[in-house]
Tab-separated table of C-alpha atoms in Angstrom:
chain	number	residue	atom	x	y	z
P	520	MET	CA	21.418	-35.997	52.962
P	521	ILE	CA	20.524	-33.469	50.388
P	522	PRO	CA	17.262	-32.525	49.921
P	523	LEU	CA	16.089	-34.769	46.826
P	524	PRO	CA	11.631	-34.641	45.230
P	525	LEU	CA	10.791	-37.458	44.253
P	526	GLY	CA	10.495	-37.811	41.067
P	527	ARG	CA	14.433	-36.746	41.355
P	528	VAL	CA	14.992	-40.205	42.944
P	529	ALA	CA	13.366	-41.796	40.860
P	530	GLU	CA	15.402	-40.110	37.751
P	531	ILE	CA	17.958	-40.907	39.073
P	532	THR	CA	17.578	-44.257	39.743
P	533	SER	CA	15.852	-45.686	36.681
P	534	GLY	CA	13.281	-46.175	39.107
P	535	ALA	CA	8.868	-46.031	38.210
P	536	LEU	CA	6.842	-44.161	40.886
P	537	THR	CA	4.366	-45.824	42.683
P	538	GLY	CA	1.309	-46.122	45.153
P	539	GLN	CA	0.341	-42.546	44.065
P	540	ALA	CA	3.768	-41.155	45.144
P	541	ASP	CA	3.589	-37.709	44.599
P	542	PRO	CA	7.608	-36.222	42.328
P	543	GLY	CA	7.352	-33.275	43.894
P	544	ALA	CA	7.453	-34.174	47.653
P	545	VAL	CA	10.979	-33.772	49.095
P	546	VAL	CA	13.027	-36.724	50.818
P	547	ARG	CA	15.139	-34.870	53.364
P	548	GLY	CA	16.342	-37.932	55.067
P	549	PRO	CA	17.725	-39.997	56.795
P	550	VAL	CA	17.874	-42.773	53.996
P	551	VAL	CA	17.174	-46.697	56.235
P	552	ILE	CA	17.285	-50.037	55.671
P	553	ASP	CA	16.170	-50.209	59.695
P	554	SER	CA	11.903	-49.161	59.531
P	555	ARG	CA	11.901	-49.030	63.108
P	556	ALA	CA	14.874	-45.580	62.416
P	557	ALA	CA	12.272	-44.419	59.413
P	558	GLU	CA	10.829	-40.684	60.114
P	559	PRO	CA	9.739	-38.136	58.929
P	560	GLY	CA	11.032	-37.295	54.851
P	561	SER	CA	12.987	-40.076	54.978
P	562	LEU	CA	13.454	-42.815	52.956
P	563	PHE	CA	13.000	-46.337	53.223
P	564	VAL	CA	15.216	-49.481	50.928
P	565	ALA	CA	13.253	-52.285	51.557
P	566	ILE	CA	16.220	-55.334	51.119
P	567	ARG	CA	15.014	-58.475	50.135
P	568	GLY	CA	18.083	-60.425	53.049
P	569	GLU	CA	18.657	-64.194	53.989
P	570	ARG	CA	16.545	-63.980	57.094
P	571	ALA	CA	14.112	-60.966	56.344
P	572	ASP	CA	12.541	-59.160	53.325
P	573	GLY	CA	12.120	-54.538	54.010
P	574	HIS	CA	9.124	-55.029	52.171
P	575	ASP	CA	7.724	-56.278	54.448
P	576	PHE	CA	8.625	-53.268	56.654
P	577	ALA	CA	7.234	-50.993	54.106
P	578	ALA	CA	3.989	-49.715	55.806
P	579	GLN	CA	5.731	-49.553	59.375
P	580	ALA	CA	8.332	-47.130	57.573
P	581	LEU	CA	5.674	-45.476	55.493
P	582	ALA	CA	3.319	-45.137	59.051
P	583	SER	CA	6.603	-43.647	61.027
P	584	GLY	CA	6.244	-40.806	58.573
P	585	ALA	CA	8.930	-41.891	55.333
P	586	ALA	CA	9.199	-40.332	52.559
P	587	ALA	CA	8.602	-43.298	49.962
P	588	VAL	CA	10.200	-47.109	50.366
P	589	LEU	CA	12.791	-47.586	47.347
P	590	ALA	CA	11.242	-50.903	46.587
P	591	SER	CA	12.075	-53.600	43.845
P	592	ARG	CA	7.711	-54.111	43.358
P	593	PRO	CA	5.715	-52.330	44.295
P	594	VAL	CA	4.503	-52.405	48.525
P	595	ASP	CA	1.234	-50.436	49.746
P	596	GLY	CA	1.961	-46.888	49.299
P	597	PRO	CA	4.239	-44.831	47.857
P	598	ALA	CA	7.192	-45.554	46.067
P	599	VAL	CA	10.270	-45.597	43.950
P	600	VAL	CA	10.415	-49.136	42.140
P	601	VAL	CA	13.723	-50.426	40.527
P	602	ASP	CA	14.946	-53.279	39.068
P	603	ASP	CA	17.848	-53.965	41.780
P	604	VAL	CA	17.571	-52.160	44.976
P	605	VAL	CA	21.550	-52.406	45.930
P	606	ALA	CA	22.102	-50.502	42.564
P	607	ALA	CA	20.012	-47.337	42.871
P	608	LEU	CA	21.211	-47.674	46.357
P	609	ALA	CA	24.985	-46.555	44.943
P	610	LYS	CA	23.693	-44.592	42.090
P	611	LEU	CA	21.592	-42.578	45.429
P	612	ALA	CA	24.773	-42.090	46.852
P	613	ASN	CA	26.972	-41.227	43.647
P	614	ALA	CA	24.229	-38.878	43.397
P	615	VAL	CA	24.584	-36.985	46.944
P	616	VAL	CA	28.374	-36.366	46.350
P	617	THR	CA	28.470	-35.163	43.296
P	618	ASP	CA	26.476	-32.314	43.816
P	619	LEU	CA	28.642	-31.161	47.746
P	620	PRO	CA	31.492	-30.199	46.003
P	621	LYS	CA	33.053	-28.300	48.858
P	622	ALA	CA	32.884	-32.462	50.791
P	623	THR	CA	36.370	-34.047	50.730
P	624	VAL	CA	35.947	-38.409	50.375
P	625	VAL	CA	39.406	-40.296	52.499
P	626	GLY	CA	38.973	-43.703	52.000
P	627	VAL	CA	40.677	-45.949	54.140
P	628	THR	CA	40.738	-49.467	53.275
P	629	GLY	CA	42.974	-53.059	55.097
P	630	SER	CA	43.368	-56.073	56.461
P	631	ALA	CA	43.125	-54.298	59.499
P	632	GLY	CA	43.073	-51.918	61.666
P	633	LYS	CA	40.731	-49.795	59.462
P	634	THR	CA	38.104	-49.413	61.347
P	635	SER	CA	40.294	-47.824	64.515
P	636	THR	CA	41.761	-45.911	61.700
P	637	LYS	CA	38.283	-44.524	60.749
P	638	ASP	CA	37.421	-43.553	63.794
P	639	LEU	CA	40.804	-41.678	64.780
P	640	LEU	CA	40.271	-39.985	60.780
P	641	ALA	CA	37.482	-38.410	61.427
P	642	ARG	CA	37.620	-37.077	64.609
P	643	LEU	CA	41.800	-34.945	62.930
P	644	ALA	CA	38.975	-34.224	60.816
P	645	ALA	CA	36.932	-33.251	62.253
P	646	ARG	CA	38.925	-30.504	64.010
P	647	ILE	CA	37.939	-28.775	60.981
P	648	GLY	CA	34.573	-28.745	59.605
P	649	PRO	CA	31.542	-30.779	60.051
P	650	THR	CA	32.634	-34.790	58.834
P	651	VAL	CA	31.161	-38.241	57.862
P	652	ALA	CA	31.894	-41.717	58.585
P	653	PRO	CA	30.141	-44.652	59.465
P	654	VAL	CA	29.546	-45.787	62.662
P	655	GLY	CA	31.109	-49.035	63.272
P	656	SER	CA	32.012	-51.435	60.351
P	657	TYR	CA	29.294	-50.464	57.220
P	658	ASN	CA	32.144	-51.172	54.223
P	659	ASN	CA	29.794	-53.459	52.506
P	660	GLU	CA	28.320	-51.672	49.257
P	661	ILE	CA	25.116	-51.623	51.445
P	662	GLY	CA	27.069	-49.668	54.357
P	663	HIS	CA	28.890	-47.633	51.802
P	664	PRO	CA	26.322	-45.380	50.191
P	665	LEU	CA	24.253	-45.048	53.551
P	666	THR	CA	27.207	-43.701	55.433
P	667	VAL	CA	27.928	-41.180	51.924
P	668	LEU	CA	23.734	-40.247	52.257
P	669	LYS	CA	24.218	-38.751	55.620
P	670	ALA	CA	25.927	-35.973	53.320
P	671	ASP	CA	24.393	-33.047	53.235
P	672	GLU	CA	25.989	-29.356	51.541
P	673	ASP	CA	27.819	-28.317	54.516
P	674	THR	CA	29.929	-31.796	54.675
P	675	ARG	CA	33.500	-30.903	54.555
P	676	PHE	CA	34.657	-34.469	54.832
P	677	LEU	CA	33.231	-37.740	53.826
P	678	VAL	CA	35.926	-40.408	56.196
P	679	LEU	CA	34.474	-43.694	54.524
P	680	GLU	CA	35.869	-47.999	55.295
P	681	LEU	CA	36.715	-49.955	51.950
P	682	SER	CA	36.399	-53.703	52.724
P	683	ALA	CA	37.384	-55.854	50.227
P	684	ARG	CA	35.607	-59.279	50.247
P	685	ASN	CA	36.449	-60.198	46.764
P	686	ALA	CA	38.741	-58.747	43.807
P	687	GLY	CA	36.804	-55.336	41.776
P	688	HIS	CA	34.518	-54.447	45.350
P	689	ILE	CA	37.180	-51.829	46.864
P	690	ALA	CA	37.260	-50.188	43.428
P	691	TYR	CA	32.857	-50.665	42.789
P	692	LEU	CA	32.684	-48.527	46.321
P	693	ALA	CA	34.954	-46.485	45.099
P	694	GLY	CA	33.069	-45.259	42.254
P	695	ILE	CA	29.970	-45.059	45.275
P	696	ALA	CA	31.669	-41.835	46.310
P	697	PRO	CA	35.308	-41.168	43.881
P	698	PRO	CA	38.472	-41.167	47.286
P	699	SER	CA	40.848	-37.196	46.585
P	700	ILE	CA	42.620	-39.463	49.618
P	701	GLY	CA	43.621	-43.400	50.009
P	702	VAL	CA	44.725	-44.937	52.378
P	703	VAL	CA	46.445	-48.134	52.870
P	704	LEU	CA	47.479	-49.733	55.902
P	705	ASN	CA	47.738	-53.132	55.007
P	706	VAL	CA	48.333	-56.363	53.287
P	707	GLY	CA	47.872	-59.950	56.066
P	708	THR	CA	46.072	-62.840	56.152
P	709	ALA	CA	42.539	-61.793	57.059
P	710	HIS	CA	40.278	-62.988	53.751
P	711	LEU	CA	42.734	-65.641	52.890
P	712	GLY	CA	40.619	-68.458	52.112
P	713	VAL	CA	38.824	-66.135	49.679
P	714	PHE	CA	41.571	-64.598	47.842
P	715	GLY	CA	43.644	-67.465	47.384
P	716	GLY	CA	46.834	-65.449	49.168
P	717	LYS	CA	48.871	-62.400	49.806
P	718	GLU	CA	49.473	-61.537	47.031
P	719	ALA	CA	45.687	-61.129	45.880
P	720	ILE	CA	44.541	-59.494	48.437
P	721	ALA	CA	47.509	-56.872	47.732
P	722	ARG	CA	45.432	-57.144	44.471
P	723	ALA	CA	42.089	-56.048	45.767
P	724	LYS	CA	42.971	-53.507	48.254
P	725	GLY	CA	45.203	-51.866	45.860
P	726	GLU	CA	42.338	-50.941	44.425
P	727	LEU	CA	42.141	-47.915	46.217
P	728	PRO	CA	45.372	-45.670	44.714
P	729	GLU	CA	44.377	-47.386	41.665
P	730	ALA	CA	41.128	-45.425	41.791
P	731	LEU	CA	42.444	-42.028	43.271
P	732	PRO	CA	42.893	-39.106	41.063
P	733	SER	CA	46.160	-37.342	39.568
P	734	SER	CA	45.335	-34.096	41.729
P	735	GLY	CA	44.776	-37.025	45.159
P	736	VAL	CA	47.305	-38.581	47.499
P	737	ALA	CA	48.027	-42.761	48.397
P	738	VAL	CA	49.087	-42.249	51.667
P	739	LEU	CA	51.000	-45.812	52.194
P	740	ASN	CA	52.738	-47.946	55.403
P	741	LEU	CA	56.185	-47.987	53.941
P	742	ASP	CA	56.857	-51.083	56.995
P	743	ASP	CA	54.826	-53.114	55.085
P	744	PRO	CA	56.539	-54.074	51.123
P	745	LEU	CA	53.019	-55.551	49.864
P	746	VAL	CA	51.160	-51.391	50.270
P	747	ALA	CA	54.287	-49.109	49.553
P	748	ALA	CA	54.903	-51.416	45.838
P	749	MET	CA	50.976	-50.175	45.680
P	750	SER	CA	52.878	-46.836	44.450
P	751	SER	CA	53.786	-47.840	40.731
P	752	ARG	CA	49.390	-48.107	40.553
P	753	THR	CA	48.242	-44.626	41.045
P	754	ARG	CA	48.745	-41.578	39.416
P	755	ALA	CA	48.269	-39.529	42.990
P	756	ARG	CA	51.183	-37.995	44.580
P	757	VAL	CA	52.866	-40.797	47.438
P	758	LEU	CA	52.262	-40.029	51.232
P	759	TYR	CA	54.605	-42.207	53.086
P	760	PHE	CA	54.249	-43.969	56.909
P	761	GLY	CA	55.611	-46.098	59.590
P	762	ARG	CA	58.329	-46.424	62.170
P	763	THR	CA	60.693	-46.759	58.759
P	764	ARG	CA	62.873	-43.326	59.024
P	765	SER	CA	62.630	-43.090	55.276
P	766	ALA	CA	59.033	-41.940	55.742
P	767	ASP	CA	56.325	-39.703	55.724
P	768	VAL	CA	54.473	-39.644	58.246
P	769	ARG	CA	56.316	-41.502	61.658
P	770	ALA	CA	56.527	-42.801	65.022
P	771	SER	CA	60.097	-41.983	66.981
P	772	HIS	CA	60.701	-42.971	70.049
P	773	GLU	CA	57.685	-45.188	71.516
P	774	THR	CA	56.943	-46.618	75.260
P	775	LEU	CA	54.841	-48.495	76.709
P	776	ASP	CA	52.618	-47.566	79.793
P	777	ASP	CA	51.649	-49.541	82.459
P	778	ARG	CA	47.599	-50.121	80.335
P	779	GLY	CA	49.786	-50.970	76.971
P	780	ARG	CA	49.128	-47.577	75.731
P	781	ALA	CA	51.775	-45.805	73.286
P	782	ARG	CA	53.806	-42.275	73.798
P	783	PHE	CA	55.830	-41.727	70.490
P	784	THR	CA	56.406	-38.670	68.776
P	785	LEU	CA	55.551	-37.630	66.166
P	786	HIS	CA	57.402	-36.402	62.687
P	787	THR	CA	55.622	-34.900	60.053
P	788	PRO	CA	57.043	-33.400	56.766
P	789	SER	CA	55.540	-30.022	58.152
P	790	GLY	CA	57.579	-30.406	62.166
P	791	GLU	CA	56.427	-32.393	65.260
P	792	ALA	CA	54.917	-33.431	68.443
P	793	ASP	CA	53.802	-35.568	70.811
P	794	VAL	CA	51.881	-38.388	71.276
P	795	ALA	CA	49.932	-40.127	74.191
P	796	LEU	CA	47.726	-42.310	72.441
P	797	ARG	CA	44.450	-43.608	75.355
P	798	LEU	CA	43.793	-46.811	72.869
P	799	HIS	CA	45.901	-49.860	74.030
P	800	GLY	CA	47.648	-51.931	71.836
P	801	ALA	CA	51.330	-51.260	70.050
P	802	HIS	CA	49.517	-51.906	67.263
P	803	ALA	CA	47.837	-48.433	67.667
P	804	VAL	CA	50.888	-47.013	66.611
P	805	GLU	CA	50.458	-47.822	62.942
P	806	ASN	CA	46.819	-46.396	62.848
P	807	ALA	CA	47.709	-43.143	64.364
P	808	LEU	CA	50.412	-42.443	62.217
P	809	ALA	CA	47.966	-43.635	59.363
P	810	ALA	CA	45.179	-41.395	59.854
P	811	ALA	CA	48.077	-38.700	61.175
P	812	ALA	CA	49.267	-38.280	57.095
P	813	ALA	CA	45.952	-38.477	56.276
P	814	ALA	CA	45.500	-35.519	58.325
P	815	HIS	CA	48.621	-33.508	57.554
P	816	GLU	CA	47.474	-34.193	53.685
P	817	LEU	CA	43.655	-32.427	55.257
P	818	GLY	CA	46.073	-29.274	57.004
P	819	LEU	CA	45.672	-29.988	60.273
P	820	SER	CA	49.196	-28.862	62.202
P	821	PRO	CA	51.169	-31.296	63.909
P	822	ALA	CA	50.151	-29.959	67.137
P	823	ALA	CA	47.043	-30.159	65.990
P	824	ILE	CA	47.440	-33.423	65.198
P	825	ALA	CA	48.964	-35.025	68.473
P	826	GLU	CA	46.585	-33.372	70.635
P	827	GLU	CA	43.922	-34.954	68.423
P	828	LEU	CA	45.463	-38.818	68.764
P	829	SER	CA	45.857	-37.833	72.760
P	830	LEU	CA	42.282	-37.632	73.219
P	831	ALA	CA	40.153	-40.510	70.867
P	832	GLU	CA	39.191	-43.460	73.129
P	833	PRO	CA	37.691	-46.124	70.708
P	834	ARG	CA	34.177	-45.440	69.729
P	835	SER	CA	32.726	-48.937	68.124
P	836	ARG	CA	32.845	-51.505	69.542
P	837	TRP	CA	34.844	-55.201	70.838
P	838	ARG	CA	37.707	-53.664	69.141
P	839	MET	CA	40.588	-53.495	72.336
P	840	GLU	CA	37.698	-52.246	74.843
P	841	VAL	CA	40.073	-52.635	78.579
P	842	THR	CA	37.635	-52.195	81.130
P	843	ASP	CA	38.267	-53.668	85.062
P	844	ARG	CA	35.626	-54.871	87.615
P	845	ALA	CA	34.965	-53.775	91.384
P	846	ASP	CA	37.294	-56.418	92.425
P	847	GLY	CA	39.429	-56.197	90.316
P	848	VAL	CA	39.799	-58.424	87.288
P	849	THR	CA	40.772	-56.807	83.681
P	850	VAL	CA	38.791	-57.576	80.678
P	851	ILE	CA	40.578	-56.619	77.466
P	852	ASN	CA	36.940	-57.650	75.090
P	853	ASP	CA	38.807	-57.668	71.014
P	854	ALA	CA	35.704	-59.627	69.684
P	855	TYR	CA	34.895	-57.665	67.247
P	856	ASN	CA	37.086	-59.886	64.553
P	857	ALA	CA	40.023	-61.291	64.031
P	858	ASN	CA	42.408	-62.954	61.724
P	859	PRO	CA	46.221	-64.476	62.512
P	860	ASP	CA	47.254	-60.770	62.101
P	861	SER	CA	45.638	-58.810	64.854
P	862	MET	CA	45.425	-62.343	67.240
P	863	ARG	CA	48.817	-61.613	67.294
P	864	ALA	CA	48.891	-57.599	67.663
P	865	ALA	CA	46.010	-58.632	70.724
P	866	PHE	CA	48.892	-60.976	72.586
P	867	ALA	CA	51.555	-58.549	72.646
P	868	ALA	CA	48.395	-56.234	74.434
P	869	LEU	CA	47.679	-59.151	76.585
P	870	HIS	CA	51.815	-58.885	77.718
P	871	ALA	CA	51.978	-55.033	77.614
P	872	LEU	CA	48.978	-54.621	79.794
P	873	ALA	CA	48.883	-57.040	81.954
P	874	GLY	CA	52.571	-57.313	83.468
P	875	HIS	CA	53.268	-59.734	85.965
P	876	ARG	CA	49.675	-60.883	87.019
P	877	ARG	CA	48.242	-63.808	85.577
P	878	LYS	CA	46.764	-63.475	81.836
P	879	TYR	CA	44.034	-66.178	80.491
P	880	ALA	CA	42.602	-66.184	77.139
P	881	VAL	CA	39.091	-67.456	75.710
P	882	VAL	CA	39.440	-67.853	71.494
P	883	ALA	CA	37.989	-69.168	68.943
P	884	ALA	CA	39.165	-70.757	65.577
P	885	LEU	CA	39.704	-68.217	63.072
P	886	ARG	CA	37.718	-68.179	59.781
P	887	GLU	CA	37.854	-67.228	56.387
P	888	LEU	CA	42.138	-68.854	55.852
P	889	GLY	CA	41.444	-71.528	53.206
P	890	ASP	CA	43.451	-74.349	52.370
P	891	ASP	CA	46.216	-72.672	54.927
P	892	ALA	CA	42.898	-72.872	57.516
P	893	ALA	CA	44.669	-75.949	59.759
P	894	GLU	CA	48.277	-74.441	60.255
P	895	LEU	CA	47.081	-70.462	60.295
P	896	ASN	CA	44.944	-71.652	63.070
P	897	ALA	CA	48.052	-74.345	64.829
P	898	GLY	CA	50.491	-71.358	65.009
P	899	VAL	CA	47.489	-69.191	67.085
P	900	GLY	CA	47.271	-72.069	69.436
P	901	ARG	CA	51.454	-72.017	69.386
P	902	LEU	CA	51.614	-67.852	70.376
P	903	ALA	CA	49.339	-68.229	72.372
P	904	ALA	CA	50.942	-71.333	74.534
P	905	GLY	CA	54.217	-69.097	74.954
P	906	ALA	CA	51.591	-66.114	76.209
P	907	GLY	CA	52.673	-67.715	79.370
P	908	LEU	CA	48.426	-67.739	80.254
P	909	GLU	CA	47.416	-69.405	83.696
P	910	ALA	CA	44.762	-71.116	80.770
P	911	LEU	CA	43.527	-70.949	77.471
P	912	VAL	CA	39.907	-71.532	76.868
P	913	VAL	CA	39.055	-72.347	72.959
P	914	VAL	CA	35.211	-71.642	71.641
P	915	GLY	CA	33.060	-73.848	69.117
P	916	GLY	CA	33.684	-76.989	67.438
P	917	ASP	CA	36.047	-76.127	65.203
P	918	ALA	CA	38.437	-76.304	68.260
P	919	GLY	CA	40.515	-78.891	67.623
P	920	GLN	CA	42.690	-76.215	64.826
P	921	ILE	CA	44.229	-74.363	67.588
P	922	ILE	CA	44.812	-76.926	70.284
P	923	ALA	CA	46.171	-78.910	68.071
P	924	GLY	CA	48.458	-76.291	68.720
P	925	ALA	CA	47.980	-75.852	72.344
P	926	PRO	CA	48.086	-78.938	73.656
P	927	ASP	CA	46.508	-77.964	77.228
P	928	ALA	CA	44.446	-75.247	76.048
P	929	ILE	CA	40.782	-76.232	77.498
P	930	HIS	CA	37.929	-77.034	74.683
P	931	ALA	CA	34.443	-75.061	75.698
P	932	PRO	CA	31.592	-76.210	73.219
P	933	ASP	CA	30.103	-73.095	73.572
P	934	VAL	CA	30.475	-69.442	75.351
P	935	GLU	CA	28.263	-70.634	78.222
P	936	ALA	CA	30.829	-72.974	78.884
P	937	ALA	CA	33.836	-70.553	77.818
P	938	VAL	CA	31.342	-68.411	81.029
P	939	ALA	CA	31.698	-71.389	83.744
P	940	GLU	CA	34.972	-71.809	82.974
P	941	LEU	CA	36.369	-68.440	83.805
P	942	THR	CA	34.007	-67.966	86.473
P	943	GLY	CA	35.657	-70.581	88.801
P	944	ARG	CA	39.017	-69.283	88.525
P	945	LEU	CA	39.519	-65.967	87.685
P	946	ALA	CA	40.461	-64.217	90.754
P	947	PRO	CA	41.478	-60.150	91.755
P	948	GLY	CA	44.336	-59.076	89.851
P	949	ASP	CA	43.532	-60.812	86.446
P	950	VAL	CA	43.913	-60.461	83.561
P	951	VAL	CA	41.966	-61.494	80.472
P	952	LEU	CA	41.791	-61.584	76.462
P	953	ILE	CA	38.806	-62.571	74.636
P	954	LYS	CA	39.680	-62.475	70.796
P	955	GLY	CA	37.890	-64.813	68.534
P	956	PRO	CA	36.297	-64.379	64.574
P	957	ARG	CA	33.285	-62.183	64.723
P	958	ALA	CA	30.701	-65.353	64.274
P	959	ALA	CA	31.857	-66.884	67.242
P	960	GLY	CA	29.752	-64.083	69.736
P	961	LEU	CA	32.497	-63.779	72.385
P	962	GLU	CA	31.597	-60.640	73.155
P	963	GLN	CA	28.639	-62.444	75.211
P	964	VAL	CA	31.615	-63.561	76.924
P	965	ALA	CA	33.064	-59.599	77.840
P	966	GLU	CA	28.916	-59.794	78.260
P	967	ALA	CA	28.861	-61.812	81.531
P	968	LEU	CA	32.173	-61.873	83.120
P	969	LEU	CA	31.775	-57.862	83.111
P	970	GLY	CA	27.777	-58.414	83.921
P	971	GLY	CA	25.786	-57.459	81.474
P	972	ASP	CA	28.193	-54.284	80.424
P	973	ALA	CA	30.229	-55.137	77.282
P	974	ARG	CA	29.057	-51.907	75.745
């Protein structure tokens, strides 16, 4: 974070200094919401959540050296008191990014693949200069400004992930740190129940290209008609990526090795180069092309882009993590989240990686699908039933919707039962896919199967 006196923090956030706060005391960062992460010169943001109130931990943060607390009520120590802590956090982040004229902001959104693409693009941007990007999926109204506030005078690139929980959310996030490059990956069925249909999801995702200035660049997926149509909603220049031959940045000569990792020739407006991904699944090609297109706009050569893409390993947890046990069982931990589209991609990756080996899968019913939940979950069951599995284990009390499409599936009421079921079945050489919505906690299955090593 760029150093700011407390008086300036109060001015930016329209807050009041309390607790004998010294207006000249300097906040040097980091800005944190976990009191355990506070350190000398940091700013502790006291957020009231459903299970805990940050104000109750203010004393701990101050004892660790925090310069002050950003709070909605006075605390026992220096504080900047505001009406709305989350809104004040956004104002602070906006002020900081406005004072960073050398920083280029790149936004990434889409129904699937946001985090993986962000991770790839952050690696590519770092080849050019200091880059700030969120850890994992820090992509909401709290994580987004916290990421922005990590930037300082040396930052050249801010690579930010923007999620949409409802209409207007992406526009709000884009207002905090206005992007000059916006990447839209796809429009799928994630959060279908919240938005009511793919067209509504497309309108929400389209808020990113709408936010771009006329001098900016909209990086759009030509293979997805709903994304390609967003070209009419932006003032920015449009750069298309995809597998379509008319895309500006595209892939050709795609193959998968025996670990399900893609090789392809990358084509860009400035030349081509060969890529050999270390990421698993054919769907990783789409993410790599999106990152490559944005990196092309940042000025990287095709050779440099291909080199970095070929070296990239997964950065964020529980996303296509492939681990071989000592006995030869392979565990694919893709348990961070799931929707119908990512389920299809995961089963395709399982098929490519397993080859002729025996295959198992552990899944859970998908959430936020609205009125279509029963049919879409049954579709997941049918997908699994046709995947040539030795066994499908469906976890949770709402497993019936998936089992409706896969009548031979095994119902495990909880994670422990799923682990017990697999433990009695897996043999050396088998491959097991673990995939489900975040709330199902299926990463615990991977952890148990790997003896506590699920990263």
